[in-house]
CSV table of C-alpha atoms in Angstrom, one decimal:
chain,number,residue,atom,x,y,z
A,1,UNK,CA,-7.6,-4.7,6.9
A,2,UNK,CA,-8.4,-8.3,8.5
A,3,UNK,CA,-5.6,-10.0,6.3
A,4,UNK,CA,-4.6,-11.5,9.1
A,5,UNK,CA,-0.5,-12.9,8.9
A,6,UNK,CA,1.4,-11.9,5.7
A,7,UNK,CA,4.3,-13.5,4.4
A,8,UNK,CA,6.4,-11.8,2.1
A,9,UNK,CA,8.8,-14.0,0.4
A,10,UNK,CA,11.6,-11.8,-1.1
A,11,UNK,CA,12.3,-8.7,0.6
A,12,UNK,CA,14.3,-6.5,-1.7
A,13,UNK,CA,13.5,-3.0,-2.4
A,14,UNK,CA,10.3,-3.4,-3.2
A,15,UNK,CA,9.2,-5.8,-0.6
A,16,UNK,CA,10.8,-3.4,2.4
A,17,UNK,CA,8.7,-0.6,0.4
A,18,UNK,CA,5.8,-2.7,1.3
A,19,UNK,CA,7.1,-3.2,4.6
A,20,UNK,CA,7.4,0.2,5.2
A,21,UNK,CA,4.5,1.7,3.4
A,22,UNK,CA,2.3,-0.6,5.6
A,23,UNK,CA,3.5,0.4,8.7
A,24,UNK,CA,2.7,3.7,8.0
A,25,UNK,CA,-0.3,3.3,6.6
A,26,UNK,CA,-1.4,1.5,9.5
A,27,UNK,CA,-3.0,-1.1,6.8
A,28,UNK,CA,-0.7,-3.9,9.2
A,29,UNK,CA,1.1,-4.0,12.3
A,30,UNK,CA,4.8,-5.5,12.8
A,31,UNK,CA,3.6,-8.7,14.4
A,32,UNK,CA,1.6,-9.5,11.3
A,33,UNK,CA,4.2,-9.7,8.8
A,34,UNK,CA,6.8,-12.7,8.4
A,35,UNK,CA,9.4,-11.5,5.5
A,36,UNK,CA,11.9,-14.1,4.3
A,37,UNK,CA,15.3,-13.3,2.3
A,38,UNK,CA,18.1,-15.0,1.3
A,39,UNK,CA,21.1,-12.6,3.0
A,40,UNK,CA,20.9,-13.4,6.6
A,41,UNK,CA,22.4,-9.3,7.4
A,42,UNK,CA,19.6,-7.8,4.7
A,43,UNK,CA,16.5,-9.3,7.0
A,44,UNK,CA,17.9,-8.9,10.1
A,45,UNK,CA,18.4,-5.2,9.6
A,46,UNK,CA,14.7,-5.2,8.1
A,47,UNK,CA,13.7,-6.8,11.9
A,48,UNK,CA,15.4,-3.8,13.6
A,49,UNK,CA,13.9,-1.4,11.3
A,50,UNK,CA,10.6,-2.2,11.4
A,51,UNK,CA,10.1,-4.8,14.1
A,52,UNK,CA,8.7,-7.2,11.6
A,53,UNK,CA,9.7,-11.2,12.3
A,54,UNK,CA,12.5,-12.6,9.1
A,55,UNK,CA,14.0,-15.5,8.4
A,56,UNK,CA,15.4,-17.2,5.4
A,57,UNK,CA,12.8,-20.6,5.8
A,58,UNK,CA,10.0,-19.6,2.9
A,59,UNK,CA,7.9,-22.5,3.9
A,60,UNK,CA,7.3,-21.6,7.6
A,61,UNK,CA,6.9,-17.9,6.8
A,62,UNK,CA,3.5,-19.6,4.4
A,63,UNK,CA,2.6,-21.4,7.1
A,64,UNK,CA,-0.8,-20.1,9.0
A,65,UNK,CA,-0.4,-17.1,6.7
A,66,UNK,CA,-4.0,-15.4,4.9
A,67,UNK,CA,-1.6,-13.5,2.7
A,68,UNK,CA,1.4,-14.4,0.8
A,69,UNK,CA,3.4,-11.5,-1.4
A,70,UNK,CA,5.3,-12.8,-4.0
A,71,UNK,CA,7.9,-10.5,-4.7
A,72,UNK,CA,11.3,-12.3,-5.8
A,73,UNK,CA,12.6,-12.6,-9.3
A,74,UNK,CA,11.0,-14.1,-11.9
A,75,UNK,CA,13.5,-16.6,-12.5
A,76,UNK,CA,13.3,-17.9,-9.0
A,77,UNK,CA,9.4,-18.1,-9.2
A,78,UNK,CA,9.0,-21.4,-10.0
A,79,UNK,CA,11.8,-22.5,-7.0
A,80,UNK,CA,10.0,-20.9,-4.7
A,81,UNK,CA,6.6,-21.8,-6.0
A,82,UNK,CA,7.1,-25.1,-5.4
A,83,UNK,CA,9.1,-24.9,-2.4
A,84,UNK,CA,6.0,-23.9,-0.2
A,85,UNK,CA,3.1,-24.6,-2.1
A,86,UNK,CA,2.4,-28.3,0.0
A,87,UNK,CA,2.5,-25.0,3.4
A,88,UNK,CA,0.0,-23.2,1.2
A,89,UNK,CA,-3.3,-22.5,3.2
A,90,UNK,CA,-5.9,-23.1,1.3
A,91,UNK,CA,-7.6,-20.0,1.5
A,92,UNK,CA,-4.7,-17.9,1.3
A,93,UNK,CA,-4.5,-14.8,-1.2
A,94,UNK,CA,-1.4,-14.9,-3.0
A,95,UNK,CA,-0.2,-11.3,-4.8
A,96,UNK,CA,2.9,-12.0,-7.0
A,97,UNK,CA,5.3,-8.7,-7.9
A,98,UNK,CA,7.5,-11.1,-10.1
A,99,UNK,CA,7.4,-9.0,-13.6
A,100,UNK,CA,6.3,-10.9,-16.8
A,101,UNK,CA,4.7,-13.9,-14.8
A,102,UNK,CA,0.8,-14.1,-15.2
A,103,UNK,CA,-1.6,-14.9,-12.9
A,104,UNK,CA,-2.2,-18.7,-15.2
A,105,UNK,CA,1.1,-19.8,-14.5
A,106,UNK,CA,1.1,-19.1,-10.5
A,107,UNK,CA,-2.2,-20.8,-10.9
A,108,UNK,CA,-0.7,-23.5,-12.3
A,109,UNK,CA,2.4,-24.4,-10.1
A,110,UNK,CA,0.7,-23.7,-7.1
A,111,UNK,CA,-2.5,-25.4,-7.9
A,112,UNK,CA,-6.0,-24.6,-9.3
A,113,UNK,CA,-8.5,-22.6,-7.4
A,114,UNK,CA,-5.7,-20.5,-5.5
A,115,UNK,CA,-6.7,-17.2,-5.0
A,116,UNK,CA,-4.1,-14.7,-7.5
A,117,UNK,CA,-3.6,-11.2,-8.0
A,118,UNK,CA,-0.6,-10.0,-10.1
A,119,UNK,CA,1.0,-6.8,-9.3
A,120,UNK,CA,3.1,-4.6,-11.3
A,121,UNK,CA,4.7,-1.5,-8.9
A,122,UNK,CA,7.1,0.7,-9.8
A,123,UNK,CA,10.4,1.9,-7.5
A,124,UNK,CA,8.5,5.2,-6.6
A,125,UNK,CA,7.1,2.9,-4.2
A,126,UNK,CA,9.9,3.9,-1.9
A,127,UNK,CA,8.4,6.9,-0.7
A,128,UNK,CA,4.8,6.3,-1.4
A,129,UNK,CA,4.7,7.8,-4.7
A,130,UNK,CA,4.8,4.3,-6.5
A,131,UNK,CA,2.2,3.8,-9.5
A,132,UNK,CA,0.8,0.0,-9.2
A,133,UNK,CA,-1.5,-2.1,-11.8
A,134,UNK,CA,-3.6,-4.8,-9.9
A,135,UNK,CA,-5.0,-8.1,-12.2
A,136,UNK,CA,-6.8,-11.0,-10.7
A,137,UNK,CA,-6.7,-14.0,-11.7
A,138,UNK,CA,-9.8,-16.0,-12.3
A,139,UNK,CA,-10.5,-17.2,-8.6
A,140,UNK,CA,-9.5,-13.7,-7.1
A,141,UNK,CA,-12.7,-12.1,-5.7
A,142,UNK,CA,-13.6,-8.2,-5.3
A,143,UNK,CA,-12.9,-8.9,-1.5
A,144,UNK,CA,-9.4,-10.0,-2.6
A,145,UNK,CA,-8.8,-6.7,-4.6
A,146,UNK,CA,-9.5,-4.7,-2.0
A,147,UNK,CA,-7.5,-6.5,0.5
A,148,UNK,CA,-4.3,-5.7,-2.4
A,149,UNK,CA,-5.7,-2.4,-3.2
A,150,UNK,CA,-5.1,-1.3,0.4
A,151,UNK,CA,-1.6,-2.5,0.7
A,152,UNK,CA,-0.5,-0.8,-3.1
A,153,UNK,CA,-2.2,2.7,-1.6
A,154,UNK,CA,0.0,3.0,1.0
A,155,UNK,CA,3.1,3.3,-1.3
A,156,UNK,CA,0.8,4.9,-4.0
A,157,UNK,CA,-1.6,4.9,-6.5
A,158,UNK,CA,-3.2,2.0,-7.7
A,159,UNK,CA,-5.0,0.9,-11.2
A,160,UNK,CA,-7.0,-2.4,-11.9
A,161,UNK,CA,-6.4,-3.5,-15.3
A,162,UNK,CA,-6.6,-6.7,-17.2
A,163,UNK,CA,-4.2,-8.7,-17.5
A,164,UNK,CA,-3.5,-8.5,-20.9
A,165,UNK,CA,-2.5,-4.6,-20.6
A,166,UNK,CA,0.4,-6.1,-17.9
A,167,UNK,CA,3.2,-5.5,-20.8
A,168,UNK,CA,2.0,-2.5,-21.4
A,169,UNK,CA,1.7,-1.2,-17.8
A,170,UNK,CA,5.8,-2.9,-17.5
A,171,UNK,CA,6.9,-0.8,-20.8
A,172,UNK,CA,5.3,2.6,-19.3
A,173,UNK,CA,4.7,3.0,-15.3
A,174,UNK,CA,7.4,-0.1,-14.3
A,175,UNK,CA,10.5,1.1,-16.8
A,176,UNK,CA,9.1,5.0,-16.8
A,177,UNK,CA,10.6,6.4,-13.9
A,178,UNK,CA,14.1,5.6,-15.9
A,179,UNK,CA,13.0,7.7,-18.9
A,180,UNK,CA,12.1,10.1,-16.3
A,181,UNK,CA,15.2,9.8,-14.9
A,182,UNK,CA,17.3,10.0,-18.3
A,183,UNK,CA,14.8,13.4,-18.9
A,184,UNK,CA,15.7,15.1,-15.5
A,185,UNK,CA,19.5,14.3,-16.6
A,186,UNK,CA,19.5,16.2,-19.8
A,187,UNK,CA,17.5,19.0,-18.6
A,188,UNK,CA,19.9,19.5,-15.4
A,189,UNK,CA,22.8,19.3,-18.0
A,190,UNK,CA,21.0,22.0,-20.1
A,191,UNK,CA,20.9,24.2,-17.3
A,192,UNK,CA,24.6,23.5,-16.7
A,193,UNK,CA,25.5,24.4,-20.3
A,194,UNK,CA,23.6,27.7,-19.7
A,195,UNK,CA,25.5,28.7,-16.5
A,196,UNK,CA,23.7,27.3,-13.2
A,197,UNK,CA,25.5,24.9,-10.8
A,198,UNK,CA,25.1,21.1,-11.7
A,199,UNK,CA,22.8,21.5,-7.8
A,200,UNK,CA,21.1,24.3,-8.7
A,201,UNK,CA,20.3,22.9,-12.2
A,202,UNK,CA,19.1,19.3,-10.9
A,203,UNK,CA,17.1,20.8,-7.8
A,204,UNK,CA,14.9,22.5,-10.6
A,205,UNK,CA,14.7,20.1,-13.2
A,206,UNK,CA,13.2,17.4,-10.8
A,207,UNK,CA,11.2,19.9,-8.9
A,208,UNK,CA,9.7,21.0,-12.4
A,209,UNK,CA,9.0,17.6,-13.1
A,210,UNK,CA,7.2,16.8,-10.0
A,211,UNK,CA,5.2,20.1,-10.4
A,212,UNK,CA,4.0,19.4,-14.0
A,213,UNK,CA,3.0,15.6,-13.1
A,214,UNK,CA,0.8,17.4,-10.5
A,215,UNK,CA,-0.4,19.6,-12.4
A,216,UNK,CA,-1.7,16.8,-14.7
A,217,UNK,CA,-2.4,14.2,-12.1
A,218,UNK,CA,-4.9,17.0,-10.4
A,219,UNK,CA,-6.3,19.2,-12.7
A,220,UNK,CA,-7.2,16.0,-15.0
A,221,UNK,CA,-6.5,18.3,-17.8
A,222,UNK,CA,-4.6,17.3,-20.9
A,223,UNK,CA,-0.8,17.2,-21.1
A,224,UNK,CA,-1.3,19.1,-24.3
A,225,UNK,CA,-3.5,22.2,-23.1
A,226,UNK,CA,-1.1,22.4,-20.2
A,227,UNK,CA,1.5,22.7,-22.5
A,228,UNK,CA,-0.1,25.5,-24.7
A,229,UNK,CA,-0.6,27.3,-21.3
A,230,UNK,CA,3.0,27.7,-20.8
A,231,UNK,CA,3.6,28.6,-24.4
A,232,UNK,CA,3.6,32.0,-24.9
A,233,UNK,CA,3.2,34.2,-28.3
A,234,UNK,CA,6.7,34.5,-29.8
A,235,UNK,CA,8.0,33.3,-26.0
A,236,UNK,CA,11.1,31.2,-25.2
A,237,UNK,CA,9.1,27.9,-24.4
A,238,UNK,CA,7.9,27.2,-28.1
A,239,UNK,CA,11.4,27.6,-29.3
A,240,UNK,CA,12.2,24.8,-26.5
A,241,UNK,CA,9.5,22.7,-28.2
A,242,UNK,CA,10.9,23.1,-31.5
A,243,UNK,CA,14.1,22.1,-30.6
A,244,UNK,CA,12.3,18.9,-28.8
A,245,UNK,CA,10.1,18.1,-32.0
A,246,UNK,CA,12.9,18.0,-34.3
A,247,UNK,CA,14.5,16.2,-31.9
A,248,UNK,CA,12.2,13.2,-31.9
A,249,UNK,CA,11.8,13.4,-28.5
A,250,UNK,CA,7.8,12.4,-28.7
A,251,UNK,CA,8.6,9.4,-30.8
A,252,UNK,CA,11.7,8.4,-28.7
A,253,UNK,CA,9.7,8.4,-25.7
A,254,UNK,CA,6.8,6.5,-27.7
A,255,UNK,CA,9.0,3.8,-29.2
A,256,UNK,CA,10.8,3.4,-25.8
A,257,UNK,CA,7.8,2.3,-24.5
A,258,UNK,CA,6.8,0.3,-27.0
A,259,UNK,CA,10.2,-1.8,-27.1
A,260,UNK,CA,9.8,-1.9,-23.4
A,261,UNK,CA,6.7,-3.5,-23.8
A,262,UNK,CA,7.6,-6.1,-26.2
A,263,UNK,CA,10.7,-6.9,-23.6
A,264,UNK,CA,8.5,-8.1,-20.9
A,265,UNK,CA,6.5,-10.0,-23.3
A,266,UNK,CA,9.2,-11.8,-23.8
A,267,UNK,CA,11.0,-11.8,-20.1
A,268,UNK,CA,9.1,-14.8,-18.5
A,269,UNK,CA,9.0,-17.7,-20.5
A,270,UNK,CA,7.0,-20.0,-17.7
């Protein structure tokens, strides 16, 4: 990938998802990647795991680094903004993974004419089924996307957007796999009521869910046509649907992402 040494300051779940989804990707070797934490046991058990040099020092991870992944909270943004941004390289490409914070604001604290690209993953991530948004900022070049394009496809699928869709993206692919979750729940306790094992039950729900994201994800066609395929004349499946529509279950799910949306609008206040 020619990034060179990445730093990634804040390696929590999604940072060791990086971590690891690099590695196997091959898109950057151990020796290449300085993470920093705050719990000394957390990082040290990342070294063992992946061979990748941690420390707690933020400042001398930056140092002599091409890439810097910004991937703590976004209350402690600022903090550790400022804390390296006199180790900054100059040329260095910064990707920030803090929710809510735009691309301006990094811009700002760290200086103008940094290099920024705001990333919005999701915890699928994990095991390289993750659904990232890229944005850059306005002195991030194609060469730039590219170089964060290849690091979000090894734990995923990746989507550039502007930045002004970035609430949107949080309300949908960032807090989705929740309303997945809450989904695959309720289905697995339907099965339950109906007489299967609470195993059984969740072993099918989830593996009907991954099948009918598939299903969309590579046929391209439309939720809704997929639907009417499985809904048979007089079958069980429409009365399902019924059940669902009067419900509200479509404008649930719609208005969940909306208020989701309007959340992260609100989250960062930089």
């Amino acid at each position: 990938m020619g990034t060179g040494r990445i730093a990634l300051l804040g390696a929590g779940k999604i940072g060791e998802a990086l971590i690891a989804g690099m590695m196997k990707a091959g898109t950057a070797r151990p020796e290449e990647i300085w993470a920093t934490g705050r719990r000394g046991d957390k990082i040290a058990r990342l070294s063992e795991a992946y061979g990748v040099r941690c420390g707690t020092q933020n400042r001398e991870a930056v140092r002599q680094a091409n890439l810097i992944i910004l991937a703590v909270k976004p209350q402690n943004v600022r903090d550790v903004l400022e804390e390296v941004r006199e180790d900054l390289p100059r040329e260095a490409l910064l990707i920030s993974v803090a929710a809510s914070v735009g691309t301006a604001y990094i811009e700002k604290v760290v200086g103008e004419g940094r290099s920024v690209i705001r990333a919005m993953p999701n915890t699928p991530c994990l095991l390289r089924e993750g659904m990232t948004v890229l944005s850059p900022g306005k002195h991030a070049t194609e060469a730039h996307l590219e170089t964060a394009r290849q690091i979000f496809q090894s734990v995923g699928r990746v989507l550039v957007l502007e930045e002004k869709f970035m609430d949107a993206v949080t309300g949908l692919s960032a807090s989705g796999p929740a309303y997945i979750y809450l989904i695959l729940e309720s289905l697995a306790e339907g099965g339950v009521k109906v007489g299967l094992s609470r195993g059984v039950a969740m072993e099918l729900a989830a593996q009907t869910t991954v099948g009918a994201a598939k299903m969309v994800l590579e046929t391209g066609e439309h939720p809704a046509l997929l639907k009417d395929a499985v809904t048979t004349p007089a079958g069980c499946t429409i009365d399902g649907l019924l059940e669902l529509e009067e419900g509200g279950l479509r404008v649930t799910l719609i208005k969940a992402v909306v208020k989701a949306a309007q959340r992260a609008s609100q989250l960062f206040q930089g």
